Amino acid sequence: MNKKALCIMSGGMDSTLVAYIMHHRGYEIVGLHFNYGQRTVSKELSSFRTICEELGVHEKYEIDLDFFKTIGASALTDHSLSVPTEGIEPGVPITYVPFRNGIFLSIATAIAEKEGCEVIAIGVVEEDSSGYPDCREAFIDTFSKAANLGTKETTNISIEMPLVHLQKSQIVQEALLLGVPLHMTWSCYQSEESACGVCDSCRLRLRGFERAGAVDPINYV
């Protein structure tokens, strides 16, 4: 049997690159996408499906997590809050979704155990990100220990985060090197038609392309 990797895929540039990295390493990819009430839920889901088709992913999961809207506290899920567009500020931004990656990884662990995946791969970026606490390497490493303590003795799952210490420009360069279809990916926090270009995610993406000496293939307002 082929070795399998469960890839958490948002439809964005980072997680798409991770899926291609794992594929390049010889893993059969199981795709996992979450619809959690984010503003661009339809666009992200469409991107995920298109990327899975391009990558030849046969087994994929689409999980709905409506409770994030009930919790609120994030501009991504609470429409009474505005997505910041004035530039990246120090600290944890209001686009942080409380413990999102912890919840995603908990569900991913259950699916990985069921599917017999030896790896969960996630596209967290620590050094050049928006400052989300659940994107830190220390958190992912600690979660990995808990996940293996809470699963069967025969289950041994590692969590791979190949981008965690990269800058966005390096991510763009690696994606171009591996032939990642960046035109299929979506990063904007607030628009599903043309990317806004001014939210934190768009700014990080555009800065990454600029520093990599490349042109972003998606449409901006």
PDB file of C-alpha atoms in Angstrom:
ATOM      1  CA  MET A   1       0.000   0.000   0.000  1.00  0.00           C
ATOM      2  CA  ASN A   2       1.110   3.543  -0.682  1.00  0.00           C
ATOM      3  CA  LYS A   3       2.006   5.736   2.261  1.00  0.00           C
ATOM      4  CA  LYS A   4      -0.668   8.349   2.813  1.00  0.00           C
ATOM      5  CA  ALA A   5      -0.610  11.958   4.011  1.00  0.00           C
ATOM      6  CA  LEU A   6      -3.684  13.843   5.164  1.00  0.00           C
ATOM      7  CA  CYS A   7      -3.271  17.413   3.946  1.00  0.00           C
ATOM      8  CA  ILE A   8      -5.312  20.209   5.509  1.00  0.00           C
ATOM      9  CA  MET A   9      -6.070  22.356   2.462  1.00  0.00           C
ATOM     10  CA  SER A  10      -7.771  25.735   2.647  1.00  0.00           C
ATOM     11  CA  GLY A  11      -7.462  26.481  -1.044  1.00  0.00           C
ATOM     12  CA  GLY A  12      -4.754  29.017  -0.260  1.00  0.00           C
ATOM     13  CA  MET A  13      -1.200  29.226  -1.496  1.00  0.00           C
ATOM     14  CA  ASP A  14       0.534  27.834   1.591  1.00  0.00           C
ATOM     15  CA  SER A  15      -1.551  24.710   2.135  1.00  0.00           C
ATOM     16  CA  THR A  16      -1.611  23.981  -1.598  1.00  0.00           C
ATOM     17  CA  LEU A  17       2.181  24.073  -1.695  1.00  0.00           C
ATOM     18  CA  VAL A  18       2.283  21.683   1.281  1.00  0.00           C
ATOM     19  CA  ALA A  19       0.051  19.204  -0.585  1.00  0.00           C
ATOM     20  CA  TYR A  20       2.375  19.373  -3.592  1.00  0.00           C
ATOM     21  CA  ILE A  21       5.427  18.896  -1.368  1.00  0.00           C
ATOM     22  CA  MET A  22       3.915  15.777   0.185  1.00  0.00           C
ATOM     23  CA  HIS A  23       2.928  14.486  -3.249  1.00  0.00           C
ATOM     24  CA  HIS A  24       6.489  15.121  -4.448  1.00  0.00           C
ATOM     25  CA  ARG A  25       7.747  13.068  -1.470  1.00  0.00           C
ATOM     26  CA  GLY A  26       5.741  10.099  -2.716  1.00  0.00           C
ATOM     27  CA  TYR A  27       2.666  10.267  -0.493  1.00  0.00           C
ATOM     28  CA  GLU A  28      -0.846   9.528  -1.627  1.00  0.00           C
ATOM     29  CA  ILE A  29      -2.754  12.678  -0.685  1.00  0.00           C
ATOM     30  CA  VAL A  30      -5.988  12.648   1.294  1.00  0.00           C
ATOM     31  CA  GLY A  31      -7.450  16.159   1.142  1.00  0.00           C
ATOM     32  CA  LEU A  32      -9.220  17.813   4.068  1.00  0.00           C
ATOM     33  CA  HIS A  33     -11.064  21.131   3.817  1.00  0.00           C
ATOM     34  CA  PHE A  34     -13.067  23.028   6.414  1.00  0.00           C
ATOM     35  CA  ASN A  35     -16.055  25.286   5.801  1.00  0.00           C
ATOM     36  CA  TYR A  36     -16.227  27.261   9.044  1.00  0.00           C
ATOM     37  CA  GLY A  37     -18.340  30.257   8.106  1.00  0.00           C
ATOM     38  CA  GLN A  38     -15.444  32.318   6.792  1.00  0.00           C
ATOM     39  CA  ARG A  39     -16.301  35.246   4.521  1.00  0.00           C
ATOM     40  CA  THR A  40     -14.799  33.569   1.439  1.00  0.00           C
ATOM     41  CA  VAL A  41     -16.163  30.090   2.153  1.00  0.00           C
ATOM     42  CA  SER A  42     -17.509  29.474  -1.361  1.00  0.00           C
ATOM     43  CA  LYS A  43     -14.349  30.602  -3.138  1.00  0.00           C
ATOM     44  CA  GLU A  44     -12.082  28.585  -0.835  1.00  0.00           C
ATOM     45  CA  LEU A  45     -14.166  25.445  -1.307  1.00  0.00           C
ATOM     46  CA  SER A  46     -14.108  25.887  -5.084  1.00  0.00           C
ATOM     47  CA  SER A  47     -10.334  26.345  -4.996  1.00  0.00           C
ATOM     48  CA  PHE A  48      -9.903  23.239  -2.855  1.00  0.00           C
ATOM     49  CA  ARG A  49     -11.937  21.108  -5.248  1.00  0.00           C
ATOM     50  CA  THR A  50     -10.111  22.428  -8.312  1.00  0.00           C
ATOM     51  CA  ILE A  51      -6.685  21.895  -6.733  1.00  0.00           C
ATOM     52  CA  CYS A  52      -7.585  18.343  -5.661  1.00  0.00           C
ATOM     53  CA  GLU A  53      -8.619  17.554  -9.218  1.00  0.00           C
ATOM     54  CA  GLU A  54      -5.384  19.044 -10.581  1.00  0.00           C
ATOM     55  CA  LEU A  55      -3.305  17.069  -8.060  1.00  0.00           C
ATOM     56  CA  GLY A  56      -5.184  13.823  -8.673  1.00  0.00           C
ATOM     57  CA  VAL A  57      -6.573  13.545  -5.140  1.00  0.00           C
ATOM     58  CA  HIS A  58      -9.169  10.780  -5.055  1.00  0.00           C
ATOM     59  CA  GLU A  59     -10.076  10.763  -1.357  1.00  0.00           C
ATOM     60  CA  LYS A  60     -11.147  14.066   0.128  1.00  0.00           C
ATOM     61  CA  TYR A  61     -13.200  15.366   3.044  1.00  0.00           C
ATOM     62  CA  GLU A  62     -15.205  18.583   3.301  1.00  0.00           C
ATOM     63  CA  ILE A  63     -16.153  19.296   6.913  1.00  0.00           C
ATOM     64  CA  ASP A  64     -18.677  21.948   7.994  1.00  0.00           C
ATOM     65  CA  LEU A  65     -17.954  23.705  11.290  1.00  0.00           C
ATOM     66  CA  ASP A  66     -20.768  26.213  11.744  1.00  0.00           C
ATOM     67  CA  PHE A  67     -20.050  26.708  15.435  1.00  0.00           C
ATOM     68  CA  PHE A  68     -17.214  29.114  14.652  1.00  0.00           C
ATOM     69  CA  LYS A  69     -19.872  31.683  13.699  1.00  0.00           C
ATOM     70  CA  THR A  70     -21.550  31.152  17.077  1.00  0.00           C
ATOM     71  CA  ILE A  71     -18.258  31.698  18.876  1.00  0.00           C
ATOM     72  CA  GLY A  72     -17.481  34.804  16.833  1.00  0.00           C
ATOM     73  CA  ALA A  73     -14.608  37.014  18.035  1.00  0.00           C
ATOM     74  CA  SER A  74     -12.985  36.941  14.575  1.00  0.00           C
ATOM     75  CA  ALA A  75     -13.521  39.256  11.633  1.00  0.00           C
ATOM     76  CA  LEU A  76     -13.417  36.190   9.375  1.00  0.00           C
ATOM     77  CA  THR A  77     -16.563  34.664  10.905  1.00  0.00           C
ATOM     78  CA  ASP A  78     -18.326  37.606  12.587  1.00  0.00           C
ATOM     79  CA  HIS A  79     -19.684  40.051  10.011  1.00  0.00           C
ATOM     80  CA  SER A  80     -20.220  42.710  12.662  1.00  0.00           C
ATOM     81  CA  LEU A  81     -16.426  43.048  12.756  1.00  0.00           C
ATOM     82  CA  SER A  82     -14.459  44.616   9.910  1.00  0.00           C
ATOM     83  CA  VAL A  83     -11.496  42.953   8.252  1.00  0.00           C
ATOM     84  CA  PRO A  84      -8.472  45.224   8.816  1.00  0.00           C
ATOM     85  CA  THR A  85      -7.212  46.877   5.639  1.00  0.00           C
ATOM     86  CA  GLU A  86      -4.797  49.502   6.981  1.00  0.00           C
ATOM     87  CA  GLY A  87      -1.720  47.294   6.989  1.00  0.00           C
ATOM     88  CA  ILE A  88      -0.167  44.555   9.111  1.00  0.00           C
ATOM     89  CA  GLU A  89       0.133  45.536  12.777  1.00  0.00           C
ATOM     90  CA  PRO A  90       2.087  43.869  15.613  1.00  0.00           C
ATOM     91  CA  GLY A  91       0.242  41.401  17.849  1.00  0.00           C
ATOM     92  CA  VAL A  92      -2.610  39.000  17.210  1.00  0.00           C
ATOM     93  CA  PRO A  93      -5.038  40.524  14.681  1.00  0.00           C
ATOM     94  CA  ILE A  94      -8.821  40.443  14.829  1.00  0.00           C
ATOM     95  CA  THR A  95      -8.803  37.954  11.931  1.00  0.00           C
ATOM     96  CA  TYR A  96      -7.475  35.290  14.333  1.00  0.00           C
ATOM     97  CA  VAL A  97     -10.101  32.545  14.744  1.00  0.00           C
ATOM     98  CA  PRO A  98      -9.851  31.230  18.332  1.00  0.00           C
ATOM     99  CA  PHE A  99      -7.934  27.923  18.411  1.00  0.00           C
ATOM    100  CA  ARG A 100      -8.854  27.175  14.801  1.00  0.00           C
ATOM    101  CA  ASN A 101      -5.805  25.044  14.040  1.00  0.00           C
ATOM    102  CA  GLY A 102      -6.207  23.110  17.272  1.00  0.00           C
ATOM    103  CA  ILE A 103      -9.749  22.191  16.269  1.00  0.00           C
ATOM    104  CA  PHE A 104      -8.727  21.465  12.675  1.00  0.00           C
ATOM    105  CA  LEU A 105      -5.918  19.190  13.857  1.00  0.00           C
ATOM    106  CA  SER A 106      -8.215  17.331  16.264  1.00  0.00           C
ATOM    107  CA  ILE A 107     -10.563  16.459  13.421  1.00  0.00           C
ATOM    108  CA  ALA A 108      -7.638  15.731  11.124  1.00  0.00           C
ATOM    109  CA  THR A 109      -6.260  13.269  13.672  1.00  0.00           C
ATOM    110  CA  ALA A 110      -9.537  11.338  13.697  1.00  0.00           C
ATOM    111  CA  ILE A 111      -9.614  11.170   9.898  1.00  0.00           C
ATOM    112  CA  ALA A 112      -5.929  10.275   9.641  1.00  0.00           C
ATOM    113  CA  GLU A 113      -6.398   7.414  12.080  1.00  0.00           C
ATOM    114  CA  LYS A 114      -9.394   6.119  10.146  1.00  0.00           C
ATOM    115  CA  GLU A 115      -7.625   6.446   6.766  1.00  0.00           C
ATOM    116  CA  GLY A 116      -4.346   4.944   7.966  1.00  0.00           C
ATOM    117  CA  CYS A 117      -2.382   8.104   7.201  1.00  0.00           C
ATOM    118  CA  GLU A 118       1.041   8.246   8.762  1.00  0.00           C
ATOM    119  CA  VAL A 119       1.332  12.010   8.297  1.00  0.00           C
ATOM    120  CA  ILE A 120      -0.865  15.064   8.764  1.00  0.00           C
ATOM    121  CA  ALA A 121       0.491  18.022   6.784  1.00  0.00           C
ATOM    122  CA  ILE A 122      -0.445  21.608   7.553  1.00  0.00           C
ATOM    123  CA  GLY A 123       0.682  24.876   5.978  1.00  0.00           C
ATOM    124  CA  VAL A 124       1.383  26.929   9.085  1.00  0.00           C
ATOM    125  CA  VAL A 125       3.920  29.719   8.703  1.00  0.00           C
ATOM    126  CA  GLU A 126       5.484  31.198  11.828  1.00  0.00           C
ATOM    127  CA  GLU A 127       8.131  33.691  10.772  1.00  0.00           C
ATOM    128  CA  ASP A 128       6.273  35.650   8.091  1.00  0.00           C
ATOM    129  CA  SER A 129       2.614  35.270   9.070  1.00  0.00           C
ATOM    130  CA  SER A 130      -0.158  37.313  10.650  1.00  0.00           C
ATOM    131  CA  GLY A 131       0.945  36.442  14.186  1.00  0.00           C
ATOM    132  CA  TYR A 132      -1.572  33.680  14.910  1.00  0.00           C
ATOM    133  CA  PRO A 133      -0.578  31.743  18.077  1.00  0.00           C
ATOM    134  CA  ASP A 134      -1.832  28.416  16.689  1.00  0.00           C
ATOM    135  CA  CYS A 135       0.616  28.658  13.769  1.00  0.00           C
ATOM    136  CA  ARG A 136       3.676  28.262  16.000  1.00  0.00           C
ATOM    137  CA  GLU A 137       5.956  25.253  15.698  1.00  0.00           C
ATOM    138  CA  ALA A 138       5.920  24.726  19.480  1.00  0.00           C
ATOM    139  CA  PHE A 139       2.130  24.446  19.472  1.00  0.00           C
ATOM    140  CA  ILE A 140       2.055  21.954  16.595  1.00  0.00           C
ATOM    141  CA  ASP A 141       4.778  19.823  18.193  1.00  0.00           C
ATOM    142  CA  THR A 142       2.926  19.745  21.513  1.00  0.00           C
ATOM    143  CA  PHE A 143      -0.359  18.913  19.805  1.00  0.00           C
ATOM    144  CA  SER A 144       1.314  16.027  17.979  1.00  0.00           C
ATOM    145  CA  LYS A 145       2.240  14.422  21.300  1.00  0.00           C
ATOM    146  CA  ALA A 146      -1.324  14.761  22.598  1.00  0.00           C
ATOM    147  CA  ALA A 147      -2.762  13.337  19.366  1.00  0.00           C
ATOM    148  CA  ASN A 148      -0.675  10.196  19.624  1.00  0.00           C
ATOM    149  CA  LEU A 149      -1.522   9.775  23.291  1.00  0.00           C
ATOM    150  CA  GLY A 150      -5.223   9.999  22.453  1.00  0.00           C
ATOM    151  CA  THR A 151      -5.286   7.464  19.613  1.00  0.00           C
ATOM    152  CA  LYS A 152      -4.816   3.704  19.356  1.00  0.00           C
ATOM    153  CA  GLU A 153      -1.474   2.206  20.293  1.00  0.00           C
ATOM    154  CA  THR A 154      -1.095   1.057  16.698  1.00  0.00           C
ATOM    155  CA  THR A 155      -1.597   4.620  15.451  1.00  0.00           C
ATOM    156  CA  ASN A 156       1.529   6.711  14.989  1.00  0.00           C
ATOM    157  CA  ILE A 157       0.902  10.012  13.246  1.00  0.00           C
ATOM    158  CA  SER A 158       3.474  12.729  12.678  1.00  0.00           C
ATOM    159  CA  ILE A 159       2.474  16.303  11.873  1.00  0.00           C
ATOM    160  CA  GLU A 160       4.532  17.875   9.106  1.00  0.00           C
ATOM    161  CA  MET A 161       4.778  21.670   8.718  1.00  0.00           C
ATOM    162  CA  PRO A 162       7.322  22.146   5.933  1.00  0.00           C
ATOM    163  CA  LEU A 163       6.725  25.904   5.591  1.00  0.00           C
ATOM    164  CA  VAL A 164       6.827  26.897   9.234  1.00  0.00           C
ATOM    165  CA  HIS A 165      10.148  28.759   9.040  1.00  0.00           C
ATOM    166  CA  LEU A 166       9.848  30.095   5.495  1.00  0.00           C
ATOM    167  CA  GLN A 167       9.066  33.630   4.399  1.00  0.00           C
ATOM    168  CA  LYS A 168       6.328  34.273   1.846  1.00  0.00           C
ATOM    169  CA  SER A 169       8.887  35.001  -0.863  1.00  0.00           C
ATOM    170  CA  GLN A 170      10.461  31.584  -0.269  1.00  0.00           C
ATOM    171  CA  ILE A 171       7.011  29.982  -0.391  1.00  0.00           C
ATOM    172  CA  VAL A 172       6.349  31.612  -3.754  1.00  0.00           C
ATOM    173  CA  GLN A 173       9.728  30.445  -5.073  1.00  0.00           C
ATOM    174  CA  GLU A 174       9.161  26.867  -3.891  1.00  0.00           C
ATOM    175  CA  ALA A 175       5.651  26.837  -5.356  1.00  0.00           C
ATOM    176  CA  LEU A 176       6.938  27.976  -8.743  1.00  0.00           C
ATOM    177  CA  LEU A 177       9.697  25.358  -8.599  1.00  0.00           C
ATOM    178  CA  LEU A 178       7.187  22.546  -7.974  1.00  0.00           C
ATOM    179  CA  GLY A 179       4.712  23.776 -10.567  1.00  0.00           C
ATOM    180  CA  VAL A 180       1.975  24.594  -8.074  1.00  0.00           C
ATOM    181  CA  PRO A 181      -1.071  26.072  -9.876  1.00  0.00           C
ATOM    182  CA  LEU A 182      -1.004  29.370  -7.984  1.00  0.00           C
ATOM    183  CA  HIS A 183      -3.717  30.792 -10.237  1.00  0.00           C
ATOM    184  CA  MET A 184      -6.114  28.304  -8.614  1.00  0.00           C
ATOM    185  CA  THR A 185      -5.330  29.395  -5.052  1.00  0.00           C
ATOM    186  CA  TRP A 186      -7.111  32.057  -3.011  1.00  0.00           C
ATOM    187  CA  SER A 187      -5.828  34.072  -0.062  1.00  0.00           C
ATOM    188  CA  CYS A 188      -8.108  37.111   0.283  1.00  0.00           C
ATOM    189  CA  TYR A 189      -9.965  37.386   3.589  1.00  0.00           C
ATOM    190  CA  GLN A 190     -12.964  39.359   2.366  1.00  0.00           C
ATOM    191  CA  SER A 191     -13.650  39.027  -1.364  1.00  0.00           C
ATOM    192  CA  GLU A 192     -14.655  36.070  -3.539  1.00  0.00           C
ATOM    193  CA  GLU A 193     -14.563  37.798  -6.928  1.00  0.00           C
ATOM    194  CA  SER A 194     -11.353  39.808  -7.193  1.00  0.00           C
ATOM    195  CA  ALA A 195      -8.905  39.810  -4.280  1.00  0.00           C
ATOM    196  CA  CYS A 196      -9.044  43.058  -2.303  1.00  0.00           C
ATOM    197  CA  GLY A 197      -5.270  43.555  -2.158  1.00  0.00           C
ATOM    198  CA  VAL A 198      -5.411  45.360   1.192  1.00  0.00           C
ATOM    199  CA  CYS A 199      -6.315  42.774   3.851  1.00  0.00           C
ATOM    200  CA  ASP A 200      -3.409  41.240   5.792  1.00  0.00           C
ATOM    201  CA  SER A 201      -3.505  38.025   3.782  1.00  0.00           C
ATOM    202  CA  CYS A 202      -3.451  39.830   0.434  1.00  0.00           C
ATOM    203  CA  ARG A 203      -0.635  42.107   1.606  1.00  0.00           C
ATOM    204  CA  LEU A 204       1.478  39.139   2.727  1.00  0.00           C
ATOM    205  CA  ARG A 205       0.836  37.320  -0.541  1.00  0.00           C
ATOM    206  CA  LEU A 206       1.584  40.318  -2.749  1.00  0.00           C
ATOM    207  CA  ARG A 207       4.735  41.131  -0.783  1.00  0.00           C
ATOM    208  CA  GLY A 208       5.857  37.525  -1.181  1.00  0.00           C
ATOM    209  CA  PHE A 209       5.460  37.651  -4.955  1.00  0.00           C
ATOM    210  CA  GLU A 210       7.199  41.026  -5.169  1.00  0.00           C
ATOM    211  CA  ARG A 211      10.208  39.872  -3.141  1.00  0.00           C
ATOM    212  CA  ALA A 212      10.368  36.656  -5.161  1.00  0.00           C
ATOM    213  CA  GLY A 213      10.477  38.693  -8.370  1.00  0.00           C
ATOM    214  CA  ALA A 214       7.290  37.066  -9.648  1.00  0.00           C
ATOM    215  CA  VAL A 215       3.803  38.190 -10.666  1.00  0.00           C
ATOM    216  CA  ASP A 216       0.739  36.954  -8.783  1.00  0.00           C
ATOM    217  CA  PRO A 217      -1.568  35.301 -11.358  1.00  0.00           C
ATOM    218  CA  ILE A 218      -4.865  35.957  -9.527  1.00  0.00           C
ATOM    219  CA  ASN A 219      -7.084  39.006 -10.110  1.00  0.00           C
ATOM    220  CA  TYR A 220      -7.073  41.972  -7.729  1.00  0.00           C
ATOM    221  CA  VAL A 221      -9.490  44.877  -7.461  1.00  0.00           C
TER     222      VAL A 221
END
